[in-house]
mmCIF file with all atom_site columns, C-alpha atoms in Angstrom:
data_model
loop_
_atom_site.group_PDB
_atom_site.id
_atom_site.type_symbol
_atom_site.label_atom_id
_atom_site.label_alt_id
_atom_site.label_comp_id
_atom_site.label_asym_id
_atom_site.label_entity_id
_atom_site.label_seq_id
_atom_site.pdbx_PDB_ins_code
_atom_site.Cartn_x
_atom_site.Cartn_y
_atom_site.Cartn_z
_atom_site.occupancy
_atom_site.B_iso_or_equiv
_atom_site.pdbx_formal_charge
_atom_site.auth_seq_id
_atom_site.auth_comp_id
_atom_site.auth_asym_id
_atom_site.auth_atom_id
_atom_site.pdbx_PDB_model_num
ATOM 1   C CA . MET A 1 1   ? -67.747 22.779  -55.053 1.00 71.00 ? 1   MET A CA 1
ATOM 2   C CA . ASP A 1 2   ? -69.487 20.411  -52.246 1.00 82.00 ? 2   ASP A CA 1
ATOM 3   C CA . PHE A 1 3   ? -66.316 17.688  -53.620 1.00 80.00 ? 3   PHE A CA 1
ATOM 4   C CA . SER A 1 4   ? -63.517 19.964  -53.687 1.00 85.00 ? 4   SER A CA 1
ATOM 5   C CA . MET A 1 5   ? -64.315 20.714  -49.608 1.00 84.00 ? 5   MET A CA 1
ATOM 6   C CA . SER A 1 6   ? -64.852 17.497  -48.405 1.00 85.00 ? 6   SER A CA 1
ATOM 7   C CA . LEU A 1 7   ? -61.726 16.844  -50.655 1.00 85.00 ? 7   LEU A CA 1
ATOM 8   C CA . VAL A 1 8   ? -59.985 19.080  -49.261 1.00 86.00 ? 8   VAL A CA 1
ATOM 9   C CA . TRP A 1 9   ? -60.484 18.475  -45.795 1.00 86.00 ? 9   TRP A CA 1
ATOM 10  C CA . PHE A 1 10  ? -60.277 14.994  -46.226 1.00 85.00 ? 10  PHE A CA 1
ATOM 11  C CA . VAL A 1 11  ? -56.764 16.181  -46.863 1.00 87.00 ? 11  VAL A CA 1
ATOM 12  C CA . VAL A 1 12  ? -56.001 18.226  -44.016 1.00 88.00 ? 12  VAL A CA 1
ATOM 13  C CA . GLY A 1 13  ? -57.322 15.598  -41.576 1.00 88.00 ? 13  GLY A CA 1
ATOM 14  C CA . LEU A 1 14  ? -54.926 12.876  -43.973 1.00 86.00 ? 14  LEU A CA 1
ATOM 15  C CA . VAL A 1 15  ? -52.080 15.232  -42.634 1.00 89.00 ? 15  VAL A CA 1
ATOM 16  C CA . VAL A 1 16  ? -53.037 15.384  -39.506 1.00 89.00 ? 16  VAL A CA 1
ATOM 17  C CA . GLY A 1 17  ? -53.810 12.220  -38.642 1.00 87.00 ? 17  GLY A CA 1
ATOM 18  C CA . ALA A 1 18  ? -50.000 11.447  -40.128 1.00 87.00 ? 18  ALA A CA 1
ATOM 19  C CA . VAL A 1 19  ? -48.394 14.085  -37.454 1.00 86.00 ? 19  VAL A CA 1
ATOM 20  C CA . ILE A 1 20  ? -50.229 12.484  -35.132 1.00 86.00 ? 20  ILE A CA 1
ATOM 21  C CA . SER A 1 21  ? -49.702 9.498   -35.376 1.00 85.00 ? 21  SER A CA 1
ATOM 22  C CA . ARG A 1 22  ? -46.193 10.337  -35.759 1.00 84.00 ? 22  ARG A CA 1
ATOM 23  C CA . LEU A 1 23  ? -46.192 12.289  -32.676 1.00 81.00 ? 23  LEU A CA 1
ATOM 24  C CA . ILE A 1 24  ? -47.475 8.639   -31.043 1.00 82.00 ? 24  ILE A CA 1
ATOM 25  C CA . SER A 1 25  ? -44.586 6.214   -32.335 1.00 81.00 ? 25  SER A CA 1
ATOM 26  C CA . ILE A 1 26  ? -42.100 9.027   -31.625 1.00 79.00 ? 26  ILE A CA 1
ATOM 27  C CA . LYS A 1 27  ? -42.995 8.901   -28.338 1.00 77.00 ? 27  LYS A CA 1
ATOM 28  C CA . GLN A 1 28  ? -44.335 4.942   -27.418 1.00 76.00 ? 28  GLN A CA 1
ATOM 29  C CA . PHE A 1 29  ? -40.153 4.970   -29.206 1.00 77.00 ? 29  PHE A CA 1
ATOM 30  C CA . SER A 1 30  ? -39.110 7.491   -26.793 1.00 79.00 ? 30  SER A CA 1
ATOM 31  C CA . GLN A 1 31  ? -40.123 5.269   -23.603 1.00 80.00 ? 31  GLN A CA 1
ATOM 32  C CA . SER A 1 32  ? -39.792 1.750   -24.942 1.00 82.00 ? 32  SER A CA 1
ATOM 33  C CA . LYS A 1 33  ? -36.024 3.276   -25.457 1.00 84.00 ? 33  LYS A CA 1
ATOM 34  C CA . LEU A 1 34  ? -36.185 3.642   -21.863 1.00 85.00 ? 34  LEU A CA 1
ATOM 35  C CA . GLN A 1 35  ? -37.807 1.266   -20.380 1.00 87.00 ? 35  GLN A CA 1
ATOM 36  C CA . LEU A 1 36  ? -35.203 -0.376  -22.399 1.00 90.00 ? 36  LEU A CA 1
ATOM 37  C CA . GLU A 1 37  ? -32.411 2.032   -20.485 1.00 91.00 ? 37  GLU A CA 1
ATOM 38  C CA . LEU A 1 38  ? -33.692 0.848   -17.089 1.00 92.00 ? 38  LEU A CA 1
ATOM 39  C CA . ASP A 1 39  ? -33.977 -2.711  -17.788 1.00 93.00 ? 39  ASP A CA 1
ATOM 40  C CA . GLU A 1 40  ? -30.190 -2.404  -18.318 1.00 94.00 ? 40  GLU A CA 1
ATOM 41  C CA . SER A 1 41  ? -29.480 -0.102  -15.150 1.00 94.00 ? 41  SER A CA 1
ATOM 42  C CA . ARG A 1 42  ? -31.952 -2.598  -13.156 1.00 95.00 ? 42  ARG A CA 1
ATOM 43  C CA . LYS A 1 43  ? -29.517 -5.693  -14.545 1.00 95.00 ? 43  LYS A CA 1
ATOM 44  C CA . GLN A 1 44  ? -26.285 -3.591  -14.174 1.00 95.00 ? 44  GLN A CA 1
ATOM 45  C CA . LEU A 1 45  ? -27.158 -2.766  -10.518 1.00 95.00 ? 45  LEU A CA 1
ATOM 46  C CA . SER A 1 46  ? -28.260 -6.407  -9.293  1.00 95.00 ? 46  SER A CA 1
ATOM 47  C CA . GLN A 1 47  ? -25.014 -7.275  -11.143 1.00 96.00 ? 47  GLN A CA 1
ATOM 48  C CA . TYR A 1 48  ? -23.274 -4.437  -9.101  1.00 96.00 ? 48  TYR A CA 1
ATOM 49  C CA . ARG A 1 49  ? -25.077 -5.265  -5.400  1.00 96.00 ? 49  ARG A CA 1
ATOM 50  C CA . GLN A 1 50  ? -23.764 -9.463  -6.423  1.00 96.00 ? 50  GLN A CA 1
ATOM 51  C CA . ASP A 1 51  ? -20.521 -8.069  -7.407  1.00 96.00 ? 51  ASP A CA 1
ATOM 52  C CA . VAL A 1 52  ? -20.094 -6.632  -3.553  1.00 95.00 ? 52  VAL A CA 1
ATOM 53  C CA . SER A 1 53  ? -21.509 -9.518  -1.795  1.00 95.00 ? 53  SER A CA 1
ATOM 54  C CA . GLU A 1 54  ? -19.050 -11.522 -3.402  1.00 96.00 ? 54  GLU A CA 1
ATOM 55  C CA . HIS A 1 55  ? -15.869 -8.917  -2.095  1.00 96.00 ? 55  HIS A CA 1
ATOM 56  C CA . LEU A 1 56  ? -17.592 -8.832  0.986   1.00 96.00 ? 56  LEU A CA 1
ATOM 57  C CA . GLU A 1 57  ? -17.911 -12.543 0.817   1.00 96.00 ? 57  GLU A CA 1
ATOM 58  C CA . THR A 1 58  ? -14.060 -13.095 0.503   1.00 96.00 ? 58  THR A CA 1
ATOM 59  C CA . THR A 1 59  ? -13.017 -10.064 2.692   1.00 96.00 ? 59  THR A CA 1
ATOM 60  C CA . ASN A 1 60  ? -14.512 -11.692 5.660   1.00 96.00 ? 60  ASN A CA 1
ATOM 61  C CA . GLN A 1 61  ? -12.819 -15.050 4.585   1.00 96.00 ? 61  GLN A CA 1
ATOM 62  C CA . LEU A 1 62  ? -9.569  -13.347 4.378   1.00 96.00 ? 62  LEU A CA 1
ATOM 63  C CA . MET A 1 63  ? -9.842  -11.637 7.902   1.00 96.00 ? 63  MET A CA 1
ATOM 64  C CA . THR A 1 64  ? -10.997 -14.799 9.202   1.00 96.00 ? 64  THR A CA 1
ATOM 65  C CA . GLN A 1 65  ? -7.931  -16.385 7.930   1.00 96.00 ? 65  GLN A CA 1
ATOM 66  C CA . LEU A 1 66  ? -6.042  -13.526 9.225   1.00 96.00 ? 66  LEU A CA 1
ATOM 67  C CA . GLN A 1 67  ? -7.298  -13.417 12.396  1.00 95.00 ? 67  GLN A CA 1
ATOM 68  C CA . ASP A 1 68  ? -6.738  -17.640 13.106  1.00 95.00 ? 68  ASP A CA 1
ATOM 69  C CA . ASN A 1 69  ? -2.764  -17.172 11.167  1.00 96.00 ? 69  ASN A CA 1
ATOM 70  C CA . TYR A 1 70  ? -2.731  -14.443 14.399  1.00 95.00 ? 70  TYR A CA 1
ATOM 71  C CA . ALA A 1 71  ? -3.622  -16.478 16.943  1.00 94.00 ? 71  ALA A CA 1
ATOM 72  C CA . ARG A 1 72  ? -1.074  -18.981 15.203  1.00 95.00 ? 72  ARG A CA 1
ATOM 73  C CA . ILE A 1 73  ? 1.426   -16.741 15.369  1.00 93.00 ? 73  ILE A CA 1
ATOM 74  C CA . ALA A 1 74  ? 1.002   -15.080 18.765  1.00 90.00 ? 74  ALA A CA 1
ATOM 75  C CA . LYS A 1 75  ? 0.647   -18.832 19.955  1.00 90.00 ? 75  LYS A CA 1
ATOM 76  C CA . HIS A 1 76  ? 3.873   -19.658 18.410  1.00 90.00 ? 76  HIS A CA 1
ATOM 77  C CA . VAL A 1 77  ? 5.965   -16.696 20.089  1.00 87.00 ? 77  VAL A CA 1
ATOM 78  C CA . GLN A 1 78  ? 4.593   -17.124 23.307  1.00 85.00 ? 78  GLN A CA 1
ATOM 79  C CA . GLN A 1 79  ? 5.654   -20.954 23.251  1.00 84.00 ? 79  GLN A CA 1
ATOM 80  C CA . SER A 1 80  ? 9.008   -19.998 22.304  1.00 83.00 ? 80  SER A CA 1
ATOM 81  C CA . LYS A 1 81  ? 9.828   -16.853 24.592  1.00 78.00 ? 81  LYS A CA 1
ATOM 82  C CA . MET A 1 82  ? 9.042   -19.564 27.816  1.00 72.00 ? 82  MET A CA 1
ATOM 83  C CA . GLN A 1 83  ? 11.310  -22.055 25.728  1.00 74.00 ? 83  GLN A CA 1
ATOM 84  C CA . LEU A 1 84  ? 14.055  -19.429 24.995  1.00 73.00 ? 84  LEU A CA 1
ATOM 85  C CA . VAL A 1 85  ? 14.016  -16.878 27.477  1.00 66.00 ? 85  VAL A CA 1
ATOM 86  C CA . GLU A 1 86  ? 11.734  -17.620 30.068  1.00 58.00 ? 86  GLU A CA 1
ATOM 87  C CA . GLN A 1 87  ? 13.795  -20.802 31.346  1.00 56.00 ? 87  GLN A CA 1
ATOM 88  C CA . PRO A 1 88  ? 13.550  -21.824 35.253  1.00 55.00 ? 88  PRO A CA 1
ATOM 89  C CA . VAL A 1 89  ? 16.962  -20.711 37.412  1.00 51.00 ? 89  VAL A CA 1
ATOM 90  C CA . SER A 1 90  ? 17.298  -24.750 38.084  1.00 54.00 ? 90  SER A CA 1
ATOM 91  C CA . GLN A 1 91  ? 17.073  -25.119 35.171  1.00 51.00 ? 91  GLN A CA 1
ATOM 92  C CA . ARG A 1 92  ? 19.996  -22.649 33.046  1.00 48.00 ? 92  ARG A CA 1
ATOM 93  C CA . ASP A 1 93  ? 22.782  -24.233 33.340  1.00 54.00 ? 93  ASP A CA 1
ATOM 94  C CA . GLU A 1 94  ? 25.925  -21.546 32.844  1.00 61.00 ? 94  GLU A CA 1
ATOM 95  C CA . ILE A 1 95  ? 27.763  -23.287 30.576  1.00 64.00 ? 95  ILE A CA 1
ATOM 96  C CA . ASN A 1 96  ? 31.203  -21.858 30.455  1.00 66.00 ? 96  ASN A CA 1
ATOM 97  C CA . PHE A 1 97  ? 33.510  -23.021 26.834  1.00 73.00 ? 97  PHE A CA 1
ATOM 98  C CA . PHE A 1 98  ? 37.028  -21.694 28.453  1.00 75.00 ? 98  PHE A CA 1
ATOM 99  C CA . SER A 1 99  ? 38.390  -23.093 31.709  1.00 79.00 ? 99  SER A CA 1
ATOM 100 C CA . GLU A 1 100 ? 38.420  -20.897 35.344  1.00 81.00 ? 100 GLU A CA 1
ATOM 101 C CA . ASP A 1 101 ? 41.814  -19.405 34.531  1.00 85.00 ? 101 ASP A CA 1
ATOM 102 C CA . THR A 1 102 ? 40.947  -18.468 30.966  1.00 84.00 ? 102 THR A CA 1
ATOM 103 C CA . SER A 1 103 ? 37.989  -17.365 31.680  1.00 80.00 ? 103 SER A CA 1
ATOM 104 C CA . ARG A 1 104 ? 39.468  -15.212 34.381  1.00 83.00 ? 104 ARG A CA 1
ATOM 105 C CA . GLN A 1 105 ? 42.245  -13.707 32.334  1.00 84.00 ? 105 GLN A CA 1
ATOM 106 C CA . LEU A 1 106 ? 39.962  -12.868 29.626  1.00 81.00 ? 106 LEU A CA 1
ATOM 107 C CA . LYS A 1 107 ? 37.733  -10.872 32.306  1.00 80.00 ? 107 LYS A CA 1
ATOM 108 C CA . GLN A 1 108 ? 40.779  -9.257  33.437  1.00 82.00 ? 108 GLN A CA 1
ATOM 109 C CA . SER A 1 109 ? 41.559  -8.551  30.692  1.00 81.00 ? 109 SER A CA 1
ATOM 110 C CA . LEU A 1 110 ? 38.700  -6.921  28.989  1.00 76.00 ? 110 LEU A CA 1
ATOM 111 C CA . HIS A 1 111 ? 38.725  -4.508  32.605  1.00 75.00 ? 111 HIS A CA 1
ATOM 112 C CA . GLN A 1 112 ? 42.053  -3.229  31.548  1.00 76.00 ? 112 GLN A CA 1
ATOM 113 C CA . LEU A 1 113 ? 40.607  -2.220  27.737  1.00 71.00 ? 113 LEU A CA 1
ATOM 114 C CA . ASP A 1 114 ? 38.357  -0.147  30.016  1.00 66.00 ? 114 ASP A CA 1
ATOM 115 C CA . GLU A 1 115 ? 40.480  1.542   32.053  1.00 67.00 ? 115 GLU A CA 1
ATOM 116 C CA . ARG A 1 116 ? 42.331  2.421   28.290  1.00 64.00 ? 116 ARG A CA 1
ATOM 117 C CA . ARG A 1 117 ? 39.142  4.289   27.296  1.00 63.00 ? 117 ARG A CA 1
ATOM 118 C CA . ARG A 1 118 ? 37.881  6.148   29.988  1.00 64.00 ? 118 ARG A CA 1
ATOM 119 C CA . GLN A 1 119 ? 41.525  7.707   29.764  1.00 62.00 ? 119 GLN A CA 1
ATOM 120 C CA . HIS A 1 120 ? 42.105  9.920   27.354  1.00 59.00 ? 120 HIS A CA 1
ATOM 121 C CA . SER A 1 121 ? 44.761  11.314  25.833  1.00 61.00 ? 121 SER A CA 1
ATOM 122 C CA . VAL A 1 122 ? 44.949  15.561  25.634  1.00 63.00 ? 122 VAL A CA 1
ATOM 123 C CA . PRO A 1 123 ? 46.120  16.512  21.922  1.00 64.00 ? 123 PRO A CA 1
ATOM 124 C CA . ASP A 1 124 ? 49.369  18.618  22.175  1.00 71.00 ? 124 ASP A CA 1
ATOM 125 C CA . GLN A 1 125 ? 47.633  21.663  19.410  1.00 70.00 ? 125 GLN A CA 1
ATOM 126 C CA . GLN A 1 126 ? 43.956  21.617  17.365  1.00 66.00 ? 126 GLN A CA 1
ATOM 127 C CA . PRO A 1 127 ? 43.776  19.605  14.793  1.00 63.00 ? 127 PRO A CA 1
ATOM 128 C CA . ARG A 1 128 ? 43.778  21.554  10.932  1.00 64.00 ? 128 ARG A CA 1
ATOM 129 C CA . ASP A 1 129 ? 40.696  21.503  8.851   1.00 64.00 ? 129 ASP A CA 1
ATOM 130 C CA . TYR A 1 130 ? 42.880  21.522  5.954   1.00 62.00 ? 130 TYR A CA 1
ATOM 131 C CA . SER A 1 131 ? 45.872  20.249  3.962   1.00 61.00 ? 131 SER A CA 1
ATOM 132 C CA . GLY A 1 132 ? 49.261  21.562  3.995   1.00 64.00 ? 132 GLY A CA 1
ATOM 133 C CA . GLU A 1 133 ? 49.327  22.112  0.195   1.00 66.00 ? 133 GLU A CA 1
ATOM 134 C CA . ALA A 1 134 ? 46.939  22.015  -2.744  1.00 63.00 ? 134 ALA A CA 1
ATOM 135 C CA . SER A 1 135 ? 47.229  18.748  -4.266  1.00 63.00 ? 135 SER A CA 1
ATOM 136 C CA . GLY A 1 136 ? 45.919  17.307  -7.988  1.00 63.00 ? 136 GLY A CA 1
ATOM 137 C CA . LEU A 1 137 ? 43.888  19.218  -10.339 1.00 64.00 ? 137 LEU A CA 1
ATOM 138 C CA . ILE A 1 138 ? 43.476  22.416  -7.850  1.00 64.00 ? 138 ILE A CA 1
ATOM 139 C CA . LYS A 1 139 ? 47.126  23.401  -7.594  1.00 65.00 ? 139 LYS A CA 1
ATOM 140 C CA . GLU A 1 140 ? 47.937  25.799  -9.347  1.00 68.00 ? 140 GLU A CA 1
ATOM 141 C CA . ARG A 1 141 ? 50.721  25.494  -11.429 1.00 66.00 ? 141 ARG A CA 1
ATOM 142 C CA . PRO A 1 142 ? 52.693  29.028  -12.689 1.00 65.00 ? 142 PRO A CA 1
ATOM 143 C CA . ARG A 1 143 ? 51.543  29.741  -15.856 1.00 66.00 ? 143 ARG A CA 1
ATOM 144 C CA . LYS A 1 144 ? 53.913  30.439  -18.746 1.00 65.00 ? 144 LYS A CA 1
ATOM 145 C CA . GLU A 1 145 ? 53.697  34.054  -20.557 1.00 64.00 ? 145 GLU A CA 1
ATOM 146 C CA . ASP A 1 146 ? 54.618  33.608  -24.161 1.00 53.00 ? 146 ASP A CA 1
#
């Protein structure tokens, strides 16, 4: 009996040891899996930070270019304005493409046109909103009765 008891205790110890080693290996597997996920997450975070940094750098360069272009456009508009619009009175030469007589006649005829436009004629009767008879598809035709 002593031998059988020892054998039973040995088997129980083996089973308990196997269960404990299995639990420890599962725990270690979970820890190693979590460690791998943590490392992967850290790599992704590092890559994301690098992408954001590159994006901000590119955006900064583009904004600088945009400011430079805006300054160049503003300078060009200012120079064009000075050349085209704001010429001194001494430099302004009124170029008349027509002779003096023709210019006078054109001004007079424009004045006469303005006078005609100002005179409104009073209508004899109020305009109708409809036509006299129906035409086309809307026109009613007498029906033939068979």
